[in-house]
Amino acid sequence: MSATQQAPDSILSDPIYKEILEQLRPHAGADSVFAPDTVITEDLGMDSLAIMDFLFDLEDALDLNIPEHRTAEVRTIRDLVAAIVLLQKES
Amino acid sequence: MAIFDKFQSLTESHDFLKSVGQSPSELQFDEILSPTEAILNGRRTILLGTNNYLGMTFDDACIEKGISALQEQGTGTTGSRIANGSYDGHKALENEIAEFYGMKNAMLFSTGYMANLGAIGTLAGRGDYLLIDADSHASIHDACKLSDAEVIRFRHNDPVNLARKLERLADKPGEKLVVIESIYSMLGDTSPLKEMIAVKKKYGAYLLIDEAHSLGVMGATGRGLCELAGVEDDVDFVTGTFSKSIGTIGGFLVSNVPGLDIVRLASRPYMFTASLPPSVVATAREALSHVPGATVLRAKLWDNATQLYAGLKTAGFDLGPEVSPIVAIRMQDAEKAVALWNGLLEAGVYTNLALPPATPSGWFLLRSSISAAHSSQQIALAVELCTRIGRELGLISCPAQSSAKVEMMNVGSPRKSSKPEAESVSKKDDAAAQA
């Protein structure tokens, strides 16, 4: 691999990342583009109610409780993946 | 002013409201005439948004008790009960509210907001879990911020979702406190209490219910949804307010759980706020004494609620899912919602305008609350004006739509049994909309 080539972002194949995208799609704006560093509120046009509904769906999909304060610092999809990984380890 | 920059979106919303009419937050009554009428901008106005469910604010006996207490004990306590001590009325009211609910212990707070803050924020601490409904009142969300417990939301009025969350916590140490409301303040929908209790019992959780909007309103003696549902022995904590059916201000927590008094020494909203003034305590005590026997008022309240709900539903408005003393018109268009609220004000009807994100599902709400003191003529006029303005705005079609059947709730204590068949409507559409 040359120095100018970047390694593929491993998060793209992470099953949690894929599940988050799956659950995000119905709640995000129609023209949304999803990437690891997509900012959930601003880039996807989601307000607080849409985010709450998305998190309910994600909890069901992952069979996991996501306490409120665990998402307080989450901005991007990558942040959310990290938060979920941590929660799964703890549960 | 940089310190206010973070409120830019709030400023824009407020400016929008002012540009098209009145701002709800700046509205000022010239004179209050009765529980149901005021002078606003020089116009006689029907009050249809004040939560004055039993019309207690002008009760002669309550006013007399308040005046006597003012004259005998002064205007205020000038500090908290922890710092300044209690007056005899504080303890008497605690005993009376405990007796009213058939509970062993009661605590007063200075407002209903602070009762939730002080109860919920203290009962659940570090290592515990708070499970709250997605449509919880702001006081419950703020209580969660005050608590060190982990906060987990469940879908609104969904015992299955609550059970799933508790199941995931089954092996976790720490107490689990489920917090619900009897009547939810925006849409007026009630909690499926029996189902919620079955879940909390299965998983060994505590249950706290906020009966703010049901005290005096539901149950044979006005104790609220728990009394109506016959589940009072299964509820661990009840909070409520004196600012609605009791017609004054103040909040309370009642419980049979032994050891409640220690909360007085741990609850910051109890410890660090001035206690209720003697006049307020006196009016609350008097009003509370009226509640068990106020069966005629409760029947009138529910008749009024049914009249308003049926009238608006028949006109074609999209309403909350059930008949309740809170009747909310749900709209998706902000400008039309604001125009309807302003149009009603100009026509002499005061209601509440509720905007996202404070509303469920992002609705724009025209929220009404009904009083037993309203006459059926006042309700009829409100329906007529709302229908006329709603048609002008294109919120409803013309002429009136359905005349199906209102499914009467089995609410309140002895109610008039006459079901308003002619003016009733179906809940089917609402159920679909809610889902």
Short mmCIF file of C-alpha atoms in Angstrom, two decimals:
data_model
loop_
_atom_site.label_atom_id
_atom_site.label_comp_id
_atom_site.label_asym_id
_atom_site.label_seq_id
_atom_site.Cartn_x
_atom_site.Cartn_y
_atom_site.Cartn_z
CA MET A 1 0.00 0.00 0.00
CA SER A 2 1.43 3.36 -0.95
CA ALA A 3 1.77 6.16 1.54
CA THR A 4 -0.99 8.11 -0.18
CA GLN A 5 -3.51 5.27 0.06
CA GLN A 6 -5.64 5.21 3.16
CA ALA A 7 -6.61 1.98 4.86
CA PRO A 8 -10.35 1.32 4.66
CA ASP A 9 -12.18 2.45 7.74
CA SER A 10 -12.72 -0.76 9.69
CA ILE A 11 -15.90 0.61 11.21
CA LEU A 12 -17.64 0.23 7.84
CA SER A 13 -17.77 -3.54 8.32
CA ASP A 14 -18.68 -3.38 12.00
CA PRO A 15 -22.08 -5.06 12.56
CA ILE A 16 -23.02 -2.39 15.11
CA TYR A 17 -22.30 0.35 12.58
CA LYS A 18 -24.44 -1.46 10.02
CA GLU A 19 -27.28 -1.88 12.50
CA ILE A 20 -27.14 1.80 13.45
CA LEU A 21 -27.42 2.76 9.77
CA GLU A 22 -30.32 0.35 9.35
CA GLN A 23 -32.19 1.94 12.24
CA LEU A 24 -31.23 5.51 11.31
CA ARG A 25 -32.58 5.43 7.77
CA PRO A 26 -36.31 5.64 8.58
CA HIS A 27 -35.71 8.64 10.85
CA ALA A 28 -33.20 10.61 8.82
CA GLY A 29 -33.91 13.12 6.06
CA ALA A 30 -34.62 11.67 2.60
CA ASP A 31 -31.35 12.84 1.05
CA SER A 32 -29.17 11.83 3.97
CA VAL A 33 -25.68 10.51 3.36
CA PHE A 34 -24.35 8.17 6.02
CA ALA A 35 -20.68 7.94 6.96
CA PRO A 36 -18.83 7.19 10.18
CA ASP A 37 -18.27 10.87 10.91
CA THR A 38 -21.75 12.02 9.98
CA VAL A 39 -23.08 14.30 12.73
CA ILE A 40 -26.42 12.76 13.67
CA THR A 41 -28.34 15.91 14.52
CA GLU A 42 -27.02 18.37 11.94
CA ASP A 43 -26.13 16.20 8.95
CA LEU A 44 -29.21 14.00 9.14
CA GLY A 45 -31.68 16.75 10.04
CA MET A 46 -32.91 14.88 13.10
CA ASP A 47 -34.50 16.74 15.99
CA SER A 48 -34.64 15.50 19.57
CA LEU A 49 -37.89 13.60 19.01
CA ALA A 50 -36.54 11.80 15.95
CA ILE A 51 -33.41 10.87 17.85
CA MET A 52 -35.44 9.50 20.74
CA ASP A 53 -37.51 7.34 18.38
CA PHE A 54 -34.36 6.15 16.61
CA LEU A 55 -32.78 5.17 19.93
CA PHE A 56 -35.90 3.20 20.90
CA ASP A 57 -35.63 1.28 17.63
CA LEU A 58 -31.90 0.74 18.12
CA GLU A 59 -32.44 -0.57 21.66
CA ASP A 60 -34.94 -3.10 20.33
CA ALA A 61 -32.67 -4.13 17.48
CA LEU A 62 -29.66 -4.63 19.74
CA ASP A 63 -31.62 -5.85 22.79
CA LEU A 64 -29.81 -3.28 24.88
CA ASN A 65 -30.79 -0.41 27.17
CA ILE A 66 -29.17 2.88 26.21
CA PRO A 67 -29.31 5.15 29.30
CA GLU A 68 -29.80 8.85 28.59
CA HIS A 69 -26.45 10.07 29.84
CA ARG A 70 -24.56 7.55 27.72
CA THR A 71 -25.53 9.42 24.58
CA ALA A 72 -24.98 12.92 25.96
CA GLU A 73 -21.54 13.24 24.37
CA VAL A 74 -22.41 11.40 21.15
CA ARG A 75 -22.22 13.58 18.04
CA THR A 76 -21.29 11.26 15.18
CA ILE A 77 -22.23 7.75 14.16
CA ARG A 78 -18.70 6.73 15.11
CA ASP A 79 -19.26 8.11 18.62
CA LEU A 80 -22.47 6.12 18.88
CA VAL A 81 -20.74 2.90 17.80
CA ALA A 82 -18.16 3.44 20.54
CA ALA A 83 -20.88 4.08 23.13
CA ILE A 84 -22.76 0.93 22.10
CA VAL A 85 -19.61 -1.21 22.20
CA LEU A 86 -18.98 -0.01 25.75
CA LEU A 87 -22.55 -0.68 26.82
CA GLN A 88 -22.45 -4.18 25.37
CA LYS A 89 -19.27 -4.93 27.29
CA GLU A 90 -20.87 -3.76 30.50
CA SER A 91 -24.12 -5.65 30.06
CA MET B 1 -24.69 39.93 24.08
CA ALA B 2 -22.71 36.69 23.64
CA ILE B 3 -24.08 35.08 26.75
CA PHE B 4 -27.52 35.02 25.16
CA ASP B 5 -26.35 33.78 21.74
CA LYS B 6 -27.18 30.19 22.61
CA PHE B 7 -30.85 31.17 22.76
CA GLN B 8 -30.93 32.31 19.14
CA SER B 9 -33.45 29.69 18.04
CA LEU B 10 -35.67 30.50 21.02
CA THR B 11 -35.44 34.17 20.16
CA GLU B 12 -36.44 33.46 16.57
CA SER B 13 -39.44 31.38 17.67
CA HIS B 14 -40.54 34.08 20.08
CA ASP B 15 -40.10 36.79 17.46
CA PHE B 16 -42.19 34.74 15.05
CA LEU B 17 -45.01 34.47 17.59
CA LYS B 18 -44.91 38.20 18.24
CA SER B 19 -44.86 38.99 14.52
CA VAL B 20 -48.14 37.19 13.89
CA GLY B 21 -50.00 37.95 17.09
CA GLN B 22 -49.60 37.66 20.81
CA SER B 23 -46.86 35.76 22.56
CA PRO B 24 -48.24 33.25 25.08
CA SER B 25 -45.41 34.05 27.45
CA GLU B 26 -46.18 37.78 27.44
CA LEU B 27 -49.94 37.55 27.71
CA GLN B 28 -51.34 39.50 30.65
CA PHE B 29 -54.88 39.46 31.96
CA ASP B 30 -56.39 42.82 32.93
CA GLU B 31 -58.70 41.26 35.48
CA ILE B 32 -59.70 37.78 36.65
CA LEU B 33 -63.47 37.65 37.04
CA SER B 34 -64.08 34.03 38.04
CA PRO B 35 -62.60 30.55 37.55
CA THR B 36 -63.81 30.67 33.95
CA GLU B 37 -63.67 34.30 32.86
CA ALA B 38 -61.17 37.14 32.70
CA ILE B 39 -60.71 40.47 30.99
CA LEU B 40 -57.95 40.24 28.41
CA ASN B 41 -57.02 43.21 26.22
CA GLY B 42 -60.27 44.82 27.33
CA ARG B 43 -62.35 41.84 26.19
CA ARG B 44 -64.35 39.43 28.32
CA THR B 45 -62.61 36.10 27.75
CA ILE B 46 -63.50 32.49 28.55
CA LEU B 47 -60.64 30.77 30.37
CA LEU B 48 -60.22 27.39 28.72
CA GLY B 49 -56.62 26.70 29.59
CA THR B 50 -56.00 27.13 33.31
CA ASN B 51 -56.16 23.56 34.77
CA ASN B 52 -58.72 24.88 37.27
CA TYR B 53 -60.56 21.57 37.13
CA LEU B 54 -62.94 22.05 40.06
CA GLY B 55 -63.12 25.83 39.87
CA MET B 56 -61.72 26.19 43.39
CA THR B 57 -59.89 29.49 42.91
CA PHE B 58 -62.88 31.61 43.92
CA ASP B 59 -64.35 29.28 46.53
CA ASP B 60 -65.63 31.46 49.38
CA ALA B 61 -64.53 29.15 52.18
CA CYS B 62 -61.02 28.81 50.71
CA ILE B 63 -60.68 32.57 50.39
CA GLU B 64 -61.85 33.11 53.98
CA LYS B 65 -59.37 30.56 55.32
CA GLY B 66 -56.60 32.19 53.35
CA ILE B 67 -57.42 35.67 54.65
CA SER B 68 -57.56 34.42 58.26
CA ALA B 69 -54.19 32.73 57.92
CA LEU B 70 -52.68 35.87 56.41
CA GLN B 71 -53.94 37.97 59.28
CA GLU B 72 -52.95 35.50 61.99
CA GLN B 73 -49.61 34.15 60.68
CA GLY B 74 -48.33 36.68 58.19
CA THR B 75 -47.45 36.60 54.54
CA GLY B 76 -44.71 33.99 54.42
CA THR B 77 -42.37 31.64 56.25
CA THR B 78 -39.22 33.34 54.91
CA GLY B 79 -37.30 30.09 54.72
CA SER B 80 -37.31 26.33 54.48
CA ARG B 81 -38.76 24.04 57.10
CA ILE B 82 -35.30 22.61 57.70
CA ALA B 83 -33.88 26.04 58.49
CA ASN B 84 -36.88 27.94 59.84
CA GLY B 85 -39.02 25.18 61.30
CA SER B 86 -42.55 24.15 60.38
CA TYR B 87 -45.83 25.92 61.05
CA ASP B 88 -48.69 23.88 62.46
CA GLY B 89 -50.47 24.09 59.10
CA HIS B 90 -47.64 22.33 57.28
CA LYS B 91 -47.92 19.26 59.46
CA ALA B 92 -51.71 19.39 59.49
CA LEU B 93 -51.82 19.49 55.70
CA GLU B 94 -49.35 16.60 55.51
CA ASN B 95 -51.55 14.56 57.81
CA GLU B 96 -54.63 15.44 55.79
CA ILE B 97 -53.12 14.64 52.41
CA ALA B 98 -51.80 11.33 53.79
CA GLU B 99 -55.22 10.50 55.20
CA PHE B 100 -56.89 11.53 51.95
CA TYR B 101 -54.76 9.02 50.03
CA GLY B 102 -54.92 6.40 52.79
CA MET B 103 -51.13 6.52 53.01
CA LYS B 104 -48.96 6.59 56.13
CA ASN B 105 -46.59 9.38 55.18
CA ALA B 106 -46.69 12.67 53.29
CA MET B 107 -44.27 15.47 52.50
CA LEU B 108 -45.13 18.93 51.26
CA PHE B 109 -43.14 20.76 48.62
CA SER B 110 -43.43 24.35 47.50
CA THR B 111 -44.72 23.46 44.02
CA GLY B 112 -45.75 20.37 42.09
CA TYR B 113 -42.64 20.78 39.94
CA MET B 114 -40.51 20.66 43.06
CA ALA B 115 -42.38 17.65 44.41
CA ASN B 116 -41.25 15.66 41.37
CA LEU B 117 -37.79 17.17 41.52
CA GLY B 118 -37.47 16.45 45.22
CA ALA B 119 -39.07 13.01 45.20
CA ILE B 120 -37.70 11.44 42.02
CA GLY B 121 -34.31 13.12 42.22
CA THR B 122 -33.82 11.82 45.75
CA LEU B 123 -35.49 8.40 45.77
CA ALA B 124 -33.25 7.12 42.96
CA GLY B 125 -29.56 7.64 43.59
CA ARG B 126 -26.20 6.41 42.34
CA GLY B 127 -26.40 2.79 41.28
CA ASP B 128 -30.20 2.92 40.92
CA TYR B 129 -32.28 3.12 37.75
CA LEU B 130 -35.00 5.56 36.79
CA LEU B 131 -37.37 4.31 34.11
CA ILE B 132 -39.41 7.18 32.71
CA ASP B 133 -42.11 7.48 30.07
CA ALA B 134 -41.02 9.14 26.82
CA ASP B 135 -43.76 11.78 27.20
CA SER B 136 -42.85 12.70 30.77
CA HIS B 137 -43.42 16.21 32.07
CA ALA B 138 -40.43 18.54 32.24
CA SER B 139 -40.35 18.21 36.02
CA ILE B 140 -39.62 14.49 35.65
CA HIS B 141 -36.86 15.07 33.12
CA ASP B 142 -35.37 17.73 35.37
CA ALA B 143 -35.59 15.38 38.36
CA CYS B 144 -33.57 12.87 36.35
CA LYS B 145 -30.86 15.49 35.87
CA LEU B 146 -30.79 16.01 39.63
CA SER B 147 -30.51 12.29 40.33
CA ASP B 148 -27.32 10.25 40.04
CA ALA B 149 -29.32 7.24 38.85
CA GLU B 150 -29.10 5.83 35.33
CA VAL B 151 -32.08 7.13 33.33
CA ILE B 152 -33.81 4.85 30.84
CA ARG B 153 -36.80 5.96 28.83
CA PHE B 154 -39.55 3.64 27.66
CA ARG B 155 -42.01 4.22 24.86
CA HIS B 156 -45.04 6.27 25.87
CA ASN B 157 -47.69 4.26 27.72
CA ASP B 158 -46.06 1.01 26.57
CA PRO B 159 -45.90 -1.64 29.31
CA VAL B 160 -44.34 -4.14 26.91
CA ASN B 161 -41.44 -1.80 26.21
CA LEU B 162 -41.09 -1.10 29.94
CA ALA B 163 -40.97 -4.84 30.63
CA ARG B 164 -38.24 -5.28 28.05
CA LYS B 165 -36.13 -2.58 29.71
CA LEU B 166 -36.65 -4.04 33.19
CA GLU B 167 -35.86 -7.54 31.92
CA ARG B 168 -32.45 -6.28 30.76
CA LEU B 169 -31.85 -4.91 34.27
CA ALA B 170 -33.03 -8.04 36.06
CA ASP B 171 -29.57 -9.11 37.15
CA LYS B 172 -28.29 -5.63 37.88
CA PRO B 173 -27.97 -4.46 41.48
CA GLY B 174 -29.66 -1.21 42.41
CA GLU B 175 -33.28 -0.20 42.87
CA LYS B 176 -35.50 0.41 39.88
CA LEU B 177 -38.02 3.25 40.09
CA VAL B 178 -40.63 3.49 37.33
CA VAL B 179 -42.15 6.97 36.92
CA ILE B 180 -45.45 7.54 35.14
CA GLU B 181 -48.24 10.11 35.05
CA SER B 182 -51.94 9.44 35.50
CA ILE B 183 -53.06 11.93 32.84
CA TYR B 184 -50.39 13.20 30.46
CA SER B 185 -50.54 16.96 30.33
CA MET B 186 -50.24 17.60 26.62
CA LEU B 187 -52.77 15.21 25.03
CA GLY B 188 -54.77 14.27 28.12
CA ASP B 189 -54.23 10.55 27.62
CA THR B 190 -54.21 8.26 30.66
CA SER B 191 -51.68 5.67 31.70
CA PRO B 192 -52.54 1.96 31.27
CA LEU B 193 -52.03 1.68 35.00
CA LYS B 194 -53.00 -1.93 35.66
CA GLU B 195 -50.65 -3.15 32.96
CA MET B 196 -47.85 -0.94 34.25
CA ILE B 197 -48.35 -2.28 37.77
CA ALA B 198 -48.26 -5.88 36.54
CA VAL B 199 -44.88 -5.17 34.96
CA LYS B 200 -43.41 -3.37 37.96
CA LYS B 201 -44.53 -6.18 40.27
CA LYS B 202 -43.06 -8.85 38.01
CA TYR B 203 -39.66 -7.21 38.10
CA GLY B 204 -39.72 -5.97 41.70
CA ALA B 205 -39.50 -2.31 40.77
CA TYR B 206 -40.97 0.63 42.65
CA LEU B 207 -43.67 2.72 40.99
CA LEU B 208 -44.17 6.47 41.36
CA ILE B 209 -47.19 8.05 39.73
CA ASP B 210 -47.72 11.76 39.28
CA GLU B 211 -51.43 12.43 39.81
CA ALA B 212 -51.15 16.16 39.08
CA HIS B 213 -53.98 16.24 36.55
CA SER B 214 -56.19 13.58 38.17
CA LEU B 215 -56.40 14.72 41.80
CA GLY B 216 -60.00 15.74 42.35
CA VAL B 217 -60.78 14.69 38.80
CA MET B 218 -60.84 10.87 38.79
CA GLY B 219 -61.99 8.23 41.25
CA ALA B 220 -65.06 8.05 43.48
CA THR B 221 -63.53 10.39 46.06
CA GLY B 222 -61.17 12.25 43.73
CA ARG B 223 -57.97 10.43 44.62
CA GLY B 224 -57.13 10.02 40.98
CA LEU B 225 -56.38 7.27 38.51
CA CYS B 226 -55.09 4.85 41.17
CA GLU B 227 -58.43 5.01 42.96
CA LEU B 228 -60.35 4.70 39.71
CA ALA B 229 -58.31 1.65 38.68
CA GLY B 230 -58.51 0.10 42.15
CA VAL B 231 -54.75 -0.28 42.44
CA GLU B 232 -53.83 2.10 45.24
CA ASP B 233 -52.19 -0.63 47.33
CA ASP B 234 -49.84 -1.46 44.45
CA VAL B 235 -48.47 2.05 44.01
CA ASP B 236 -45.41 2.94 46.07
CA PHE B 237 -45.26 6.71 45.70
CA VAL B 238 -47.74 9.36 44.58
CA THR B 239 -46.81 12.94 43.76
CA GLY B 240 -49.20 15.74 42.97
CA THR B 241 -49.90 19.42 43.03
CA PHE B 242 -52.24 21.88 44.69
CA SER B 243 -52.05 24.19 41.69
CA LYS B 244 -54.75 22.54 39.60
CA SER B 245 -57.92 21.12 41.15
CA ILE B 246 -56.96 22.49 44.59
CA GLY B 247 -56.73 26.00 43.15
CA THR B 248 -53.61 27.29 44.88
CA ILE B 249 -49.94 26.23 44.76
CA GLY B 250 -47.77 23.56 46.34
CA GLY B 251 -46.85 19.93 45.82
CA PHE B 252 -46.74 16.69 47.76
CA LEU B 253 -45.36 13.19 47.96
CA VAL B 254 -47.31 10.44 49.75
CA SER B 255 -46.28 6.85 50.37
CA ASN B 256 -46.70 3.78 52.52
CA VAL B 257 -43.07 2.81 52.09
CA PRO B 258 -41.57 2.91 55.61
CA GLY B 259 -38.93 5.53 56.32
CA LEU B 260 -40.11 8.28 53.99
CA ASP B 261 -39.17 11.00 56.47
CA ILE B 262 -35.46 10.59 55.73
CA VAL B 263 -36.16 12.14 52.34
CA ARG B 264 -36.64 15.45 54.18
CA LEU B 265 -32.94 15.41 55.02
CA ALA B 266 -31.74 14.37 51.58
CA SER B 267 -34.02 16.19 49.14
CA ARG B 268 -32.47 19.46 48.08
CA PRO B 269 -35.70 20.88 46.54
CA TYR B 270 -37.29 20.31 49.97
CA MET B 271 -34.39 21.58 52.04
CA PHE B 272 -33.32 24.68 50.17
CA THR B 273 -36.58 26.41 49.28
CA ALA B 274 -38.92 28.51 51.36
CA SER B 275 -41.86 26.48 52.62
CA LEU B 276 -45.45 27.18 51.66
CA PRO B 277 -46.91 30.40 53.15
CA PRO B 278 -49.63 29.95 55.80
CA SER B 279 -52.34 31.40 53.58
CA VAL B 280 -51.56 28.92 50.82
CA VAL B 281 -51.55 26.04 53.29
CA ALA B 282 -54.90 27.20 54.67
CA THR B 283 -56.55 27.41 51.24
CA ALA B 284 -55.10 24.04 50.22
CA ARG B 285 -56.44 22.41 53.38
CA GLU B 286 -59.89 23.85 52.83
CA ALA B 287 -60.01 22.90 49.16
CA LEU B 288 -58.72 19.40 49.87
CA SER B 289 -61.49 18.89 52.40
CA HIS B 290 -64.02 19.54 49.61
CA VAL B 291 -62.58 16.99 47.19
CA PRO B 292 -63.99 13.67 48.48
CA GLY B 293 -67.55 14.97 48.40
CA ALA B 294 -67.24 16.91 45.16
CA THR B 295 -69.09 14.28 43.15
CA VAL B 296 -71.39 16.77 41.47
CA LEU B 297 -68.43 18.90 40.38
CA ARG B 298 -66.62 15.84 39.03
CA ALA B 299 -69.68 14.79 37.07
CA LYS B 300 -70.03 18.30 35.65
CA LEU B 301 -66.33 18.38 34.78
CA TRP B 302 -66.59 15.16 32.78
CA ASP B 303 -69.79 16.27 31.10
CA ASN B 304 -68.03 19.48 30.06
CA ALA B 305 -65.00 17.52 28.85
CA THR B 306 -67.20 15.21 26.81
CA GLN B 307 -69.08 18.17 25.35
CA LEU B 308 -65.88 19.90 24.24
CA TYR B 309 -64.23 16.73 22.93
CA ALA B 310 -67.33 15.63 21.03
CA GLY B 311 -67.94 19.11 19.63
CA LEU B 312 -64.42 19.51 18.32
CA LYS B 313 -64.23 15.94 17.06
CA THR B 314 -67.50 16.29 15.21
CA ALA B 315 -66.20 19.49 13.64
CA GLY B 316 -63.36 17.45 12.22
CA PHE B 317 -60.41 18.38 14.40
CA ASP B 318 -57.68 15.86 15.12
CA LEU B 319 -57.73 15.42 18.90
CA GLY B 320 -55.90 13.49 21.59
CA PRO B 321 -56.85 9.83 21.92
CA GLU B 322 -59.49 9.95 24.65
CA VAL B 323 -62.02 12.14 26.43
CA SER B 324 -60.28 13.92 29.25
CA PRO B 325 -60.38 17.27 31.05
CA ILE B 326 -57.41 18.07 28.81
CA VAL B 327 -58.52 18.36 25.20
CA ALA B 328 -55.80 19.00 22.64
CA ILE B 329 -56.17 19.79 18.95
CA ARG B 330 -53.22 18.29 17.09
CA MET B 331 -51.83 20.19 14.12
CA GLN B 332 -48.85 19.79 11.84
CA ASP B 333 -48.75 23.37 10.56
CA ALA B 334 -47.10 25.84 12.94
CA GLU B 335 -48.54 28.95 11.32
CA LYS B 336 -52.09 27.62 11.39
CA ALA B 337 -51.73 26.51 14.99
CA VAL B 338 -50.54 29.96 16.02
CA ALA B 339 -53.29 31.58 13.95
CA LEU B 340 -55.96 29.41 15.58
CA TRP B 341 -54.70 30.31 19.06
CA ASN B 342 -54.61 34.02 18.20
CA GLY B 343 -57.99 33.87 16.48
CA LEU B 344 -59.57 32.35 19.57
CA LEU B 345 -57.96 34.98 21.79
CA GLU B 346 -59.37 37.75 19.60
CA ALA B 347 -62.76 36.08 19.72
CA GLY B 348 -62.63 35.81 23.52
CA VAL B 349 -61.39 32.29 24.28
CA TYR B 350 -58.10 31.66 26.07
CA THR B 351 -56.41 28.30 25.46
CA ASN B 352 -52.80 27.09 25.60
CA LEU B 353 -50.46 26.94 22.63
CA ALA B 354 -47.92 24.14 22.93
CA LEU B 355 -45.07 23.79 20.47
CA PRO B 356 -42.39 21.17 19.74
CA PRO B 357 -40.17 19.91 21.29
CA ALA B 358 -42.42 20.14 24.37
CA THR B 359 -45.14 18.17 22.59
CA PRO B 360 -45.48 14.47 21.75
CA SER B 361 -44.53 13.46 18.21
CA GLY B 362 -43.73 17.04 17.29
CA TRP B 363 -47.37 18.12 17.13
CA PHE B 364 -48.39 21.77 17.35
CA LEU B 365 -51.10 21.71 19.99
CA LEU B 366 -53.99 23.92 20.92
CA ARG B 367 -54.49 22.63 24.44
CA SER B 368 -57.65 23.24 26.43
CA SER B 369 -58.34 22.32 30.02
CA ILE B 370 -61.89 22.12 31.24
CA SER B 371 -63.40 23.19 34.56
CA ALA B 372 -66.46 22.03 36.41
CA ALA B 373 -67.21 25.74 36.67
CA HIS B 374 -67.64 26.11 32.91
CA SER B 375 -71.23 26.35 31.77
CA SER B 376 -72.35 24.25 28.84
CA GLN B 377 -73.00 27.56 27.04
CA GLN B 378 -69.35 28.53 27.45
CA ILE B 379 -68.23 25.16 26.09
CA ALA B 380 -70.66 25.43 23.18
CA LEU B 381 -69.39 28.92 22.34
CA ALA B 382 -65.79 27.73 22.45
CA VAL B 383 -66.62 24.87 20.08
CA GLU B 384 -68.46 27.24 17.74
CA LEU B 385 -65.61 29.75 17.61
CA CYS B 386 -62.97 27.09 17.25
CA THR B 387 -64.92 25.49 14.40
CA ARG B 388 -65.42 28.78 12.58
CA ILE B 389 -61.77 29.81 12.84
CA GLY B 390 -60.57 26.29 12.08
CA ARG B 391 -62.57 26.33 8.84
CA GLU B 392 -61.28 29.77 7.88
CA LEU B 393 -57.75 28.48 8.33
CA GLY B 394 -58.42 25.29 6.41
CA LEU B 395 -57.66 23.14 9.44
CA ILE B 396 -60.99 21.39 9.07
CA SER B 397 -63.23 20.96 6.09
CA CYS B 398 -66.64 22.44 5.78
CA PRO B 399 -69.24 21.32 6.71
CA ALA B 400 -68.81 19.19 9.83
CA GLN B 401 -67.65 15.63 9.31
CA SER B 402 -68.58 12.59 11.35
CA SER B 403 -71.11 12.06 14.05
CA ALA B 404 -69.96 8.69 15.25
CA LYS B 405 -69.82 7.69 18.86
CA VAL B 406 -67.65 8.97 21.67
CA GLU B 407 -66.36 6.04 23.57
CA MET B 408 -66.90 7.23 27.11
CA MET B 409 -64.14 6.55 29.54
CA ASN B 410 -65.11 4.90 32.75
CA VAL B 411 -63.86 7.90 34.63
CA GLY B 412 -64.50 9.85 37.73
CA SER B 413 -66.86 9.02 40.48
CA PRO B 414 -70.58 8.83 40.07
CA ARG B 415 -71.18 10.39 36.72
CA LYS B 416 -74.31 11.13 34.89
CA SER B 417 -74.95 8.01 32.92
CA SER B 418 -76.39 9.75 29.91
CA LYS B 419 -74.03 9.12 27.03
CA PRO B 420 -74.10 11.87 24.43
CA GLU B 421 -74.87 9.56 21.54
CA ALA B 422 -75.73 12.33 19.13
CA GLU B 423 -72.57 14.29 19.59
CA SER B 424 -70.16 11.47 20.12
CA VAL B 425 -67.33 10.41 17.91
CA SER B 426 -65.08 7.50 17.13
CA LYS B 427 -61.67 6.99 18.67
CA LYS B 428 -60.55 4.89 15.73
CA ASP B 429 -58.81 7.65 13.84
CA ASP B 430 -57.04 8.85 16.94
CA ALA B 431 -55.79 5.42 17.79
CA ALA B 432 -54.31 5.19 14.32
CA ALA B 433 -52.78 8.61 14.58
CA GLN B 434 -51.27 7.81 17.94
CA ALA B 435 -49.78 4.59 16.66
#
